[in-house]
Short mmCIF file of C-alpha atoms and ligand atoms in Angstrom, two decimals:
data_model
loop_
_atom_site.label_atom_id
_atom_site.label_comp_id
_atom_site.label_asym_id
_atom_site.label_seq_id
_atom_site.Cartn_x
_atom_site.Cartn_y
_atom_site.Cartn_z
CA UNK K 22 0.00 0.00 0.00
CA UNK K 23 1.14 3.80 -0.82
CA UNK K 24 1.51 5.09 2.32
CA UNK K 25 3.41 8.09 1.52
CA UNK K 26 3.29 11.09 3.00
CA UNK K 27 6.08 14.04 1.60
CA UNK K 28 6.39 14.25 -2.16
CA UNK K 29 9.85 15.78 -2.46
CA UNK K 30 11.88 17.16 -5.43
CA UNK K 31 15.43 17.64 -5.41
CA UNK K 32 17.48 20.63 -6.00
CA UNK K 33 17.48 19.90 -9.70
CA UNK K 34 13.95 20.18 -10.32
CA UNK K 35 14.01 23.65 -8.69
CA UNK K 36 12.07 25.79 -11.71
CA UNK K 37 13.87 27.93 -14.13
CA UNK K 38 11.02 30.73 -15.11
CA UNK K 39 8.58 31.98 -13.12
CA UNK K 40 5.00 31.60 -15.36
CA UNK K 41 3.00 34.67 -16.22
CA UNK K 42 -0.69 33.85 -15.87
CA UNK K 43 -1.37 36.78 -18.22
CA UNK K 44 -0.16 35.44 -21.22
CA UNK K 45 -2.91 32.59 -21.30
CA UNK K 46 -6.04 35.15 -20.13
CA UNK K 47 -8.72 36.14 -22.96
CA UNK K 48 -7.97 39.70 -21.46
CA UNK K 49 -5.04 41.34 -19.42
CA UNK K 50 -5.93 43.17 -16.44
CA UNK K 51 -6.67 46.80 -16.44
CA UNK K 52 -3.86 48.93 -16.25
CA UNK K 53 -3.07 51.41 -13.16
CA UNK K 54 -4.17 54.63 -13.49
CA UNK K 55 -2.73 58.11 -12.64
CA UNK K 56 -4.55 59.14 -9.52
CA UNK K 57 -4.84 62.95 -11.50
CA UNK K 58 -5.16 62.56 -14.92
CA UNK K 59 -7.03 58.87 -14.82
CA UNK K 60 -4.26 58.04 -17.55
CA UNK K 61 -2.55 54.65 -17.57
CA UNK K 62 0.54 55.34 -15.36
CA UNK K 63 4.00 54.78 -17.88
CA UNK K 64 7.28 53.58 -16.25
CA UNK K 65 8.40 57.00 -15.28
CA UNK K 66 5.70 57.23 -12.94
CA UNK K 67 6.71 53.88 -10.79
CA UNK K 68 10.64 54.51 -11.36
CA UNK K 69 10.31 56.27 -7.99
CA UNK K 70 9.34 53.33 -6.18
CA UNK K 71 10.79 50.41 -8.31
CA UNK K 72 13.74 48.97 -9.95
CA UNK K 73 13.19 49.10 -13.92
CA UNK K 74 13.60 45.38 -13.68
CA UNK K 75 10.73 44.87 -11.72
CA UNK K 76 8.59 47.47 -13.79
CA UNK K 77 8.97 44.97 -16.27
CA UNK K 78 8.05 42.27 -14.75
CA UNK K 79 4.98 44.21 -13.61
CA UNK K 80 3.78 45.00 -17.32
CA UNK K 81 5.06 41.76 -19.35
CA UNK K 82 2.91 39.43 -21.07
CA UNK K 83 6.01 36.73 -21.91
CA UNK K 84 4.86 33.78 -20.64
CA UNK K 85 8.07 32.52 -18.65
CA UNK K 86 9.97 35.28 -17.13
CA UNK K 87 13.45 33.68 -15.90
CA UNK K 88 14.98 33.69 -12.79
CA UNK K 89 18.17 34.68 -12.43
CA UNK K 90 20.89 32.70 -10.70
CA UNK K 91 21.62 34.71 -7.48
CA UNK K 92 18.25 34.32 -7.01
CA UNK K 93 17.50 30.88 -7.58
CA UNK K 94 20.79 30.38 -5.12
CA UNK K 95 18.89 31.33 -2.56
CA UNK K 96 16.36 29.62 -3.34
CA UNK K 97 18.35 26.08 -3.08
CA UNK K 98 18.27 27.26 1.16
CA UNK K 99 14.56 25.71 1.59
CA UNK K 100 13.38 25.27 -1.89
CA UNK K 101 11.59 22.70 -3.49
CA UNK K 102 9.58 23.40 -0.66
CA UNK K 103 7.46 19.70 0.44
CA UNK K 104 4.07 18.77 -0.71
CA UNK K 105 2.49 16.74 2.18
CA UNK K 106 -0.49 14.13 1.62
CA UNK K 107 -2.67 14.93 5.33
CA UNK K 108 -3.34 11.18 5.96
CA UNK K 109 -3.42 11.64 9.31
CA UNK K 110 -5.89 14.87 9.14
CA UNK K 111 -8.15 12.83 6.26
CA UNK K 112 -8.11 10.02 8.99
CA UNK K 113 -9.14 12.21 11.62
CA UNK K 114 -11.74 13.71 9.12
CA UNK K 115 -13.12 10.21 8.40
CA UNK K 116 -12.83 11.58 4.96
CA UNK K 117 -12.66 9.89 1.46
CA UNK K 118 -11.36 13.04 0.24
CA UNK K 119 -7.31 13.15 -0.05
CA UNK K 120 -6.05 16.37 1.01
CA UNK K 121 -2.60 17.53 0.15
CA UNK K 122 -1.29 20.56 1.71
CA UNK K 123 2.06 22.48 -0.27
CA UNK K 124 3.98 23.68 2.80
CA UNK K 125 6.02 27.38 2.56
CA UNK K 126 6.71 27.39 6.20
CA UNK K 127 9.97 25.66 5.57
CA UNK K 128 11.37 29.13 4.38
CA UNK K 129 13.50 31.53 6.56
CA UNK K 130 11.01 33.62 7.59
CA UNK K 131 8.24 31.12 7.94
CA UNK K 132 6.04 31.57 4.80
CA UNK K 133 6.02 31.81 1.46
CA UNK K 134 7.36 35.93 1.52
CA UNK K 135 10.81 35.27 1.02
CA UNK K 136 9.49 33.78 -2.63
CA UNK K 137 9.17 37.30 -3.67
CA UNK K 138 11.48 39.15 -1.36
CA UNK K 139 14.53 37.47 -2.80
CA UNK K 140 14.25 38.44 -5.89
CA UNK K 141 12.94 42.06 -5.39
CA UNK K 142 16.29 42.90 -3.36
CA UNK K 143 17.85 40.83 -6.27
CA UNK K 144 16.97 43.78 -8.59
CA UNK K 145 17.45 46.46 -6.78
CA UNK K 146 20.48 45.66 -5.59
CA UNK K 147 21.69 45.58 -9.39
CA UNK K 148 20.38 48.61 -10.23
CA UNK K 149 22.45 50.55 -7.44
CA UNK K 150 19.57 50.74 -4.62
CA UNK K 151 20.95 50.59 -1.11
CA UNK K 152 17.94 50.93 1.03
CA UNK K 153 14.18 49.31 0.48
CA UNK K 154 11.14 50.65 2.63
CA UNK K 155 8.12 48.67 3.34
CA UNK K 156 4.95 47.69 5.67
CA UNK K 157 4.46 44.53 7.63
CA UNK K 158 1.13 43.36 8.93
CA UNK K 159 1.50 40.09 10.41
CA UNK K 160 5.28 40.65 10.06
CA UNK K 161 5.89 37.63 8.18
CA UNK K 162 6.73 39.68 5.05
CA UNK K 163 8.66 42.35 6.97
CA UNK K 164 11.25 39.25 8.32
CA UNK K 165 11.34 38.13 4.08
CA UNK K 166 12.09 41.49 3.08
CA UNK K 167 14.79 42.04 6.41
CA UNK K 168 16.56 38.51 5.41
CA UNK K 169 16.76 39.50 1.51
CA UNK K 170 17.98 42.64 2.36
CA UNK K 171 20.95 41.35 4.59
CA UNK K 172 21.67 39.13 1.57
CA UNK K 173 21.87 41.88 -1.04
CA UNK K 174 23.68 43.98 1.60
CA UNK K 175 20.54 46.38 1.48
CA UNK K 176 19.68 48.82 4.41
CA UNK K 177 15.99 48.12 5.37
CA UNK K 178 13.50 50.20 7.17
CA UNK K 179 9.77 48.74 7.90
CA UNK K 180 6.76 49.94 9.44
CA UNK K 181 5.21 47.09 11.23
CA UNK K 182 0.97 47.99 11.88
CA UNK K 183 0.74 49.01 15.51
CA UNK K 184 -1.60 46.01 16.26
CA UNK K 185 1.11 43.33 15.12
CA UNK K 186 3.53 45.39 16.58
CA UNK K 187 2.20 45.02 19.95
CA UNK K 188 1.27 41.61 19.61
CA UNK K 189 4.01 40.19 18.00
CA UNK K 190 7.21 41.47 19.48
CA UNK K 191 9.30 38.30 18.15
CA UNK K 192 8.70 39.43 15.05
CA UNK K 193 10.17 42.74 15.44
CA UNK K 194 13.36 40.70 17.13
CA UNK K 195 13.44 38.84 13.99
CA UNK K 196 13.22 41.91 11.82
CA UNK K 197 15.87 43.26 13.65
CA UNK K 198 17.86 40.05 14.10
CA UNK K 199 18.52 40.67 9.94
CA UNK K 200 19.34 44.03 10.55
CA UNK K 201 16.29 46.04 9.86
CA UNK K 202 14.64 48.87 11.49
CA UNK K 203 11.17 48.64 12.67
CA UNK K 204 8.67 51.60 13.49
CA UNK K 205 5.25 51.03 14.29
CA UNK K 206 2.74 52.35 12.41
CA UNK K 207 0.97 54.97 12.42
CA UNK K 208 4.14 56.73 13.51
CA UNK K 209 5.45 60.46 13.76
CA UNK K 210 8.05 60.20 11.29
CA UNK K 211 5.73 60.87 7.87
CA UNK K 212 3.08 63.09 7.15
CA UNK K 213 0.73 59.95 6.30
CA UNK K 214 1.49 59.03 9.73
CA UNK K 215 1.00 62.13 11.59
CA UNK K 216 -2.10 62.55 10.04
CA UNK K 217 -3.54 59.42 11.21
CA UNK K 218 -2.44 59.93 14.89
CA UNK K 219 -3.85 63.55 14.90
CA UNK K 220 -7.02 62.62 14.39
CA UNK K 221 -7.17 58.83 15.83
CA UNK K 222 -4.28 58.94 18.58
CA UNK K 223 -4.79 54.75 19.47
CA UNK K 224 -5.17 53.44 16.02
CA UNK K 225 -4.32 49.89 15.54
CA UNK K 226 -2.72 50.91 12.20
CA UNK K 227 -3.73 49.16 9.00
CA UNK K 228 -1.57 47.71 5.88
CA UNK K 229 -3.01 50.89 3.87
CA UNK K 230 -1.60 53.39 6.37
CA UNK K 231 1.80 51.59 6.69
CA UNK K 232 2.00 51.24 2.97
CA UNK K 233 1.43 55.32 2.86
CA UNK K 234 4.44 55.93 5.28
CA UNK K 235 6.42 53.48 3.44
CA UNK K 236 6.04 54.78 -0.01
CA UNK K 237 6.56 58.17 1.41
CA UNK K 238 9.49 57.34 2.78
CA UNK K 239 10.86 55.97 -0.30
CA UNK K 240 9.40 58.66 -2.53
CA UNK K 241 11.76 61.07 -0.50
CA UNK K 242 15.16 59.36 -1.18
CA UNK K 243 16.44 58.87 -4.13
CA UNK K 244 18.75 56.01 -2.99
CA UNK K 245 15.64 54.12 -1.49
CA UNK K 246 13.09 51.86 -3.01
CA UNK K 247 9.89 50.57 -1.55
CA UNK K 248 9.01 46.69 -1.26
CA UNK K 249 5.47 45.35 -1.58
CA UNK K 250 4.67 42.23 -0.45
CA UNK K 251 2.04 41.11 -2.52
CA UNK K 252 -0.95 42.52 -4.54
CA UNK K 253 1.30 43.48 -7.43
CA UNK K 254 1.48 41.49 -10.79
CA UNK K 255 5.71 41.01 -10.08
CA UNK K 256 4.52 39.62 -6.78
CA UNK K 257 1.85 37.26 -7.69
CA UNK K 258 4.58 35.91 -10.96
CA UNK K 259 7.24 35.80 -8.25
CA UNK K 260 5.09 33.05 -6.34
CA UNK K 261 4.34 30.81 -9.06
CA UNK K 262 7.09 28.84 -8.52
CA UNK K 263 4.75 27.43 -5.74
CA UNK K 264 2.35 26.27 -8.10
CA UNK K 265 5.19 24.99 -10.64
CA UNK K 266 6.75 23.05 -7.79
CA UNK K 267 2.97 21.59 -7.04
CA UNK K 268 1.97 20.60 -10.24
CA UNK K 269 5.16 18.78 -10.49
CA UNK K 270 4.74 17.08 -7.23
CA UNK K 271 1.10 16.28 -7.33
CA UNK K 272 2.20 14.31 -10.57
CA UNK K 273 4.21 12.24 -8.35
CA UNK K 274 1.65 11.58 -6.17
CA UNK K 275 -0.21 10.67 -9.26
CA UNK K 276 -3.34 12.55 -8.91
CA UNK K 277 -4.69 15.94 -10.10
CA UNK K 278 -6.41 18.15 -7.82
CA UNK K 279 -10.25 18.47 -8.08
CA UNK K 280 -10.34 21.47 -5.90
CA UNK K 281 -7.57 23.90 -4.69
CA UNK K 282 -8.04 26.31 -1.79
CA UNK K 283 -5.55 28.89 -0.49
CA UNK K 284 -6.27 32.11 1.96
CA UNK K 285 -6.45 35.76 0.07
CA UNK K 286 -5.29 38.94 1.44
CA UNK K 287 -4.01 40.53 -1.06
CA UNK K 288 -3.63 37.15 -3.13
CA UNK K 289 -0.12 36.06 -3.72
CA UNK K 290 0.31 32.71 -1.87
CA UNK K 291 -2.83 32.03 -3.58
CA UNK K 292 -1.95 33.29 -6.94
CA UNK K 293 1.14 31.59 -6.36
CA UNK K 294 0.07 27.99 -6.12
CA UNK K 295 -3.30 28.36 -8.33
CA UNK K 296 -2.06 29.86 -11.50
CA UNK K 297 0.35 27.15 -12.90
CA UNK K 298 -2.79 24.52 -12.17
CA UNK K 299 -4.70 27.54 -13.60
CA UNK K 300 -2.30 26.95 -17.17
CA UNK K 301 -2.94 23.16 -16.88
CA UNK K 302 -7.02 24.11 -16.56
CA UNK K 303 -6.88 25.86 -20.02
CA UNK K 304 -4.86 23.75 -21.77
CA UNK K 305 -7.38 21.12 -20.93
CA UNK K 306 -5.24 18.99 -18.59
CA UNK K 307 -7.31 18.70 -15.58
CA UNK K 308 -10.23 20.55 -14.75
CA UNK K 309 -9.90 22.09 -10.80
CA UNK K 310 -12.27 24.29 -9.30
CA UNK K 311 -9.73 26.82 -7.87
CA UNK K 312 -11.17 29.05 -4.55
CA UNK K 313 -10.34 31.61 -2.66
CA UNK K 314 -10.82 31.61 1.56
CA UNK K 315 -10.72 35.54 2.91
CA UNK K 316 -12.10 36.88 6.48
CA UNK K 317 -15.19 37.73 7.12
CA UNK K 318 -13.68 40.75 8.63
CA UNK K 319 -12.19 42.09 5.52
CA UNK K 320 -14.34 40.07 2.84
CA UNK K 321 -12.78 42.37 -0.09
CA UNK K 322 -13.65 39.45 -2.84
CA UNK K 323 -17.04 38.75 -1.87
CA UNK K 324 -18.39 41.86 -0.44
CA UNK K 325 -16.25 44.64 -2.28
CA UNK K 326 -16.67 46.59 -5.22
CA UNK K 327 -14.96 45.85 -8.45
CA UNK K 328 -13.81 49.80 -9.19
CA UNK K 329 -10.17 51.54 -9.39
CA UNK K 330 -8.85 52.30 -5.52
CA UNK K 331 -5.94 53.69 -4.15
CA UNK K 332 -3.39 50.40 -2.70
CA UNK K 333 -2.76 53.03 0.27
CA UNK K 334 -4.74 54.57 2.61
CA UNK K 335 -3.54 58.43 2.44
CA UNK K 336 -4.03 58.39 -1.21
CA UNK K 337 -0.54 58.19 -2.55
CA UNK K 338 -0.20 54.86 -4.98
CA UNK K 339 -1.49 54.51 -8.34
CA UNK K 340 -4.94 53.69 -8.78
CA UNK K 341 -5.62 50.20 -8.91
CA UNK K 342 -9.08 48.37 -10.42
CA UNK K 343 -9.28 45.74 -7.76
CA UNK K 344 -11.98 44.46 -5.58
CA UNK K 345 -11.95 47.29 -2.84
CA UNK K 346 -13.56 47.69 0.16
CA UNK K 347 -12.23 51.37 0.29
CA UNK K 348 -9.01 52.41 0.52
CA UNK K 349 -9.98 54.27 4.23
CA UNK K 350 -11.04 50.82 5.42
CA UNK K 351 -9.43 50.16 8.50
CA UNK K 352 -10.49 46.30 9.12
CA UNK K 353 -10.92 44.47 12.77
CA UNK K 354 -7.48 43.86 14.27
CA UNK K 355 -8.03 40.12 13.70
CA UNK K 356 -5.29 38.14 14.42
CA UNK K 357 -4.57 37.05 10.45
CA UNK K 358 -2.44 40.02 10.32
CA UNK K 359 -1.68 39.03 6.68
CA UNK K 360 -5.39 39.07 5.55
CA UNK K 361 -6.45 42.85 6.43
CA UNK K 362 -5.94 44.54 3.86
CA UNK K 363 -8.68 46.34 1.94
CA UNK K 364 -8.02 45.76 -1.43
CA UNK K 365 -7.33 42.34 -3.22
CA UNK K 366 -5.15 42.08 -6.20
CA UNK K 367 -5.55 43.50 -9.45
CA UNK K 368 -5.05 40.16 -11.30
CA UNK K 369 -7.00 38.09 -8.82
CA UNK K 370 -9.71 40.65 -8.61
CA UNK K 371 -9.70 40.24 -12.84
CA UNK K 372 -9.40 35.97 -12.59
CA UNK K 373 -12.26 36.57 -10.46
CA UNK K 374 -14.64 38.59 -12.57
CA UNK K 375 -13.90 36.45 -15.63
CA UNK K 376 -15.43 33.52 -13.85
CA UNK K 377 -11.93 31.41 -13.17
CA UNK K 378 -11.85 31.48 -9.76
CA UNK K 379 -14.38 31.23 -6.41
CA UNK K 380 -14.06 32.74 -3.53
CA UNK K 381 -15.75 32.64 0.00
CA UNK K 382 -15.61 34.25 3.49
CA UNK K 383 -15.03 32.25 6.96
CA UNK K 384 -15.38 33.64 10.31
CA UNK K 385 -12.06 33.81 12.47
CA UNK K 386 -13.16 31.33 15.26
CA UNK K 387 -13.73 28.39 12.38
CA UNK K 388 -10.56 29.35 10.91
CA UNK K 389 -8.51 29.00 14.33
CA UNK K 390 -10.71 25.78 15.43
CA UNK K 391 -9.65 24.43 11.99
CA UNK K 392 -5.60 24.93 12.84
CA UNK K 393 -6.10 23.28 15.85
CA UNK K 394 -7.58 20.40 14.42
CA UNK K 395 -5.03 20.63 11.96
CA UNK K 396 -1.99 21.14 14.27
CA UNK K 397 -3.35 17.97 16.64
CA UNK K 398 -3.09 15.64 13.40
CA UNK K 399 -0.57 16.75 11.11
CA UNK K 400 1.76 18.47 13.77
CA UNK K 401 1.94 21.31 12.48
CA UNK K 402 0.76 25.38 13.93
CA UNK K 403 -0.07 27.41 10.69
CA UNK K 404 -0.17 30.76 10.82
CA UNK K 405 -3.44 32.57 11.07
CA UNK K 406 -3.64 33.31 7.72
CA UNK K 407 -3.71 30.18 6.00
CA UNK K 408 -6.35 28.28 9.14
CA UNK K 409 -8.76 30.22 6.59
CA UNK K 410 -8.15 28.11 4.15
CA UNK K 411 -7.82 24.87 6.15
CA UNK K 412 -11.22 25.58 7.61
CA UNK K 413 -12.80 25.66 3.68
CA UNK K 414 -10.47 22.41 2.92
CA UNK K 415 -11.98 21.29 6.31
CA UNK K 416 -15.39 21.99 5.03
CA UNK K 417 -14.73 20.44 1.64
CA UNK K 418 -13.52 16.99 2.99
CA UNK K 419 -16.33 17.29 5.19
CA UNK K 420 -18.65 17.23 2.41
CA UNK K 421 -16.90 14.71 0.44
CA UNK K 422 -18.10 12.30 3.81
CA UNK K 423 -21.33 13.21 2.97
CA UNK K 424 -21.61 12.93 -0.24
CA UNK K 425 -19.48 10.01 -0.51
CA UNK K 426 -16.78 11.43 -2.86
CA UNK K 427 -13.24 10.61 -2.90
CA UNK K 428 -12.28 14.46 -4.19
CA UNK K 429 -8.98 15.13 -4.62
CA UNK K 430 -8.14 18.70 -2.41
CA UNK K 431 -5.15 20.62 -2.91
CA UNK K 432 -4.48 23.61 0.10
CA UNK K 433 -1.46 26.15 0.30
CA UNK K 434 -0.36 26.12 3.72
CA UNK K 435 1.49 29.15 3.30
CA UNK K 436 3.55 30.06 6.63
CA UNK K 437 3.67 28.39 10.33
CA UNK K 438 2.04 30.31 13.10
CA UNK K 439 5.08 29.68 15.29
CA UNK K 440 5.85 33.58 16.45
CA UNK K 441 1.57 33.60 16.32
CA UNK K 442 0.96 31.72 19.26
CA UNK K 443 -0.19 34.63 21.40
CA UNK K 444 -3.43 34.54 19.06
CA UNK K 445 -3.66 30.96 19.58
CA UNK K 446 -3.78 31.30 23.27
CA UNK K 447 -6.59 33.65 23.18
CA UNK K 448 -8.48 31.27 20.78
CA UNK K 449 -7.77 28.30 23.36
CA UNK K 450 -8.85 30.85 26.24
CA UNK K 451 -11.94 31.35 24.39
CA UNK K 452 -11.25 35.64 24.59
CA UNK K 453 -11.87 35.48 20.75
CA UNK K 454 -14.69 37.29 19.44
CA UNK K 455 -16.22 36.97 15.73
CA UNK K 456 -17.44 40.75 14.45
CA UNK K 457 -20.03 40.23 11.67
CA UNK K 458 -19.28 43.22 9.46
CA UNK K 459 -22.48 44.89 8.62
CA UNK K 460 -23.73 45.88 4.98
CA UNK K 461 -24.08 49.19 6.60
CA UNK K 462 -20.21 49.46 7.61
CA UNK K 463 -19.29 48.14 4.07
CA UNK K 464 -21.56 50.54 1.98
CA UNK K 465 -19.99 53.26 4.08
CA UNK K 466 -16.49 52.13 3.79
CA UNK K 467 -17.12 52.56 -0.27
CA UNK K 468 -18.36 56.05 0.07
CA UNK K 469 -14.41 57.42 -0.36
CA UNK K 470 -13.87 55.35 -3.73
CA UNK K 471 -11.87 57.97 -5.90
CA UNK K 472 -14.41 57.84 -9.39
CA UNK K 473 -12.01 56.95 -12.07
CA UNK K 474 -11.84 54.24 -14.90
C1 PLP Y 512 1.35 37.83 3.91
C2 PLP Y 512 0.71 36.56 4.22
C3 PLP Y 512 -0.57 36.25 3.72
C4 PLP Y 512 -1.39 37.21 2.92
O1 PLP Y 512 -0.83 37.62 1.73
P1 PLP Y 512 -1.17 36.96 0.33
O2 PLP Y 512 -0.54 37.89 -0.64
O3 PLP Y 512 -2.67 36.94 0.18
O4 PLP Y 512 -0.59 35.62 0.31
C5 PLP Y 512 -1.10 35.02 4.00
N1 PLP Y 512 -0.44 34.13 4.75
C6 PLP Y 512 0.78 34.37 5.24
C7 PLP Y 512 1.46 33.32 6.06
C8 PLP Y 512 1.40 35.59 4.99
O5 PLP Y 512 2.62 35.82 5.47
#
């Protein structure tokens, strides 16, 4: 009997290009807008904040974009990352469904950030950068961005949202341990910032306000870039070497996947693993249903408005057409750190209107009863972010018991929740509370869309 549990590849199979999903869409996503003029932003406009190289990648419609060989280097520290088969979760399930879960918490910073991270300090390293800016929410991208940047020999500055910041002071030792600087934010030291604290003195900060003080930071040097961590086409292309990886390794296993789940915030890890199996779904290799798992909290896919948004929330980014629950939205401080953001990205937010993709909402208490179940069985403590989408595999399996159906799931556990335990202990203490967001506070969240596009 196969009892096999860890599909592995070896160093060799470690991918080449990273795919671009937009070469096989019927349409490319809309283009960013100037937030003045309503104009497609050119080059010139970004140069500020990115490398040229990345601009690129941003815009391309080739296919296979290579990766160069610094990069792919560091990739060889934890990549191929495993594919698990959760035998001992489907057994616990008393499921006929087989669930298989990729794992990115194998990486340096404990999710799949440093995918991306790498490769951004790559380029700007090579084009004579010597410091990168950027946010953190649950801090998990801030450590990627801090450990790429001591790589690259890159000075790195990050403003860390106040509520992970107080929660999560590991994370700022980690930051620090690769030779960042961390603020929290909102903080004094940008006009975004300030702004913020005038008129709400104890915000819990947002990924829209630290992405303002960020950018603004970066705007004002000229040796300084700013990072993003995800939402951006460069970002999403960066993490499909998850999915290329997957595809390969669910071939071992010798099955294709009937559904694949991953959590959303602003849509990489889930961008990451779906599109390649996305490629294999047009061609006419397998057929998947692929969905999307976001909070309740911040439900920018299901309850948001398709229209062109500011990515920050003073107002300083491009405008991007994205599903948006306002740029101004300052979500629950749930404990998925990762998922509150208020906008989802561009290219997901397209998949998603042309029918590809599915996407639902789950309630933070299901998501962290679902790692637990998931951390007694398979040993492992995800990270907040991704219990969303173990909840909806959860749910899936669960229905495959009812039905009878032996469907074959596929889930991205994209980071461990190892520096999250805090939140975990307030789950376990039963101090968590689930906040129903009301139609009310969404409609008025949408009031400050800027009318564009
Ligand atoms: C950043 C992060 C997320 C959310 O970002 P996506 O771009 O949607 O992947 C989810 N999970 C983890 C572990 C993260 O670090």
């Amino acid at each position: 009997m196969d009892n096999t549990v860890k599909y592995l590849l070896g160093e060799d199979r470690l991918p080449t290009h990273w795919y671009n999903v937009i070469a096989d869409l019927p349409s490319p996503p809309p283009p960013p807008l100037h937030p003045g003029t309503h104009e497609p932003v050119g080059p010139e406009a970004l140069a500020p904040l990115f490398p040229m190289a990345l601009i690129e990648q941003e815009v391309t419609s080739q296919r296979y974009v290579p990766i160069p060989e610094a990069v792919r280097d560091v990739y060889r520290l934890w990549r191929p990352s495993p594919l698990y088969r959760a035998r001992r979760l489907e057994k616990a399930l008393g499921t006929p469904a087989h669930i298989y879960y990729k794992y990115e918490g194998v990486s340096p910073a404990g999710s799949h950030k440093p995918n991306t991270a790498v490769p951004q300090a790559y380029y700007n390293a090579a084009e004579g950068v010597t410091k990168l800016t950027t946010e953190t929410g649950a801090g998990q991208w801030g450590s990627a961005l801090a450990f790429a940047c001591s790589l690259f020999g890159l000075e790195c500055e990050i403003w860390q949202v106040r509520a992970s910041y107080d929660q999560k002071p590991y994370r700022r030792m980690m930051m620090e341990t690769f030779g960042a600087t961390v603020h929290p934010s909102p903080s004094d030291l940008t006009d975004s910032g300030r702004a913020i604290l005038a008129s709400h003195p104890d915000s819990p900060g947002s990924l829209g306000i630290a992405i303002s003080e960020a950018v603004e930071m970066a705007a004002a040097d000229p040796a300084a870039r700013y990072a993003l961590g995800s939402v951006l086409n460069h970002v999403l292309l960066h993490q499909t070497i998850i999915g290329q990886e997957a595809v390969a390794q669910m071939e071992m296993a010798g099955e294709a996947p009937d559904v694949i789940i991953g959590c959303t915030g602003g849509g990489s890890n889930f961008g990451g693993l779906a599109f390649p199996f996305l490629a294999e779904k047009l061609a006419g290799r397998m057929d998947p249903v692929i969905r999307a798992v976001e909070p309740a909290s911040c439900p920018s896919l299901t309850k948001g408005r398709y229209a062109y948004d500011f990515g920050d929330t003073a107002g300083l980014t491009p405008l991007l057409k994205m599903h948006t629950l306002g740029h101004d939205f300052i979500p629950d401080p749930i404990h998925a750190g990762g998922l509150r953001y208020h906008g989802m990205s561009p290219l997901i937010s397209h998949v998603y209107e042309l029918g590809m993709i599915e996407a639902v909402a789950k309630a933070q208490s299901e998501c962290f009863a679902a790692g637990v179940r998931f951390a007694r069985s398979e040993g492992i403590v995800p990270a907040p972010e991704p219990t969303h989408a173990l909840a909806e595999t959860i749910a899936e399996a669960q229905r495959c018991t009812d039905s009878g159906e032996a469907k074959v799931i596929l889930t991205a556990l994209c980071g461990h929740g190892q520096l999250d335990l805090p939140s975990y202990g307030r789950y376990l203490a039963g101090d968590l509370v689930d906040h129903e967001l009301s139609e009310e506070a969404v409609a008025a969240a949408m009031e400050n869309l800027p009318v564009a596009g």
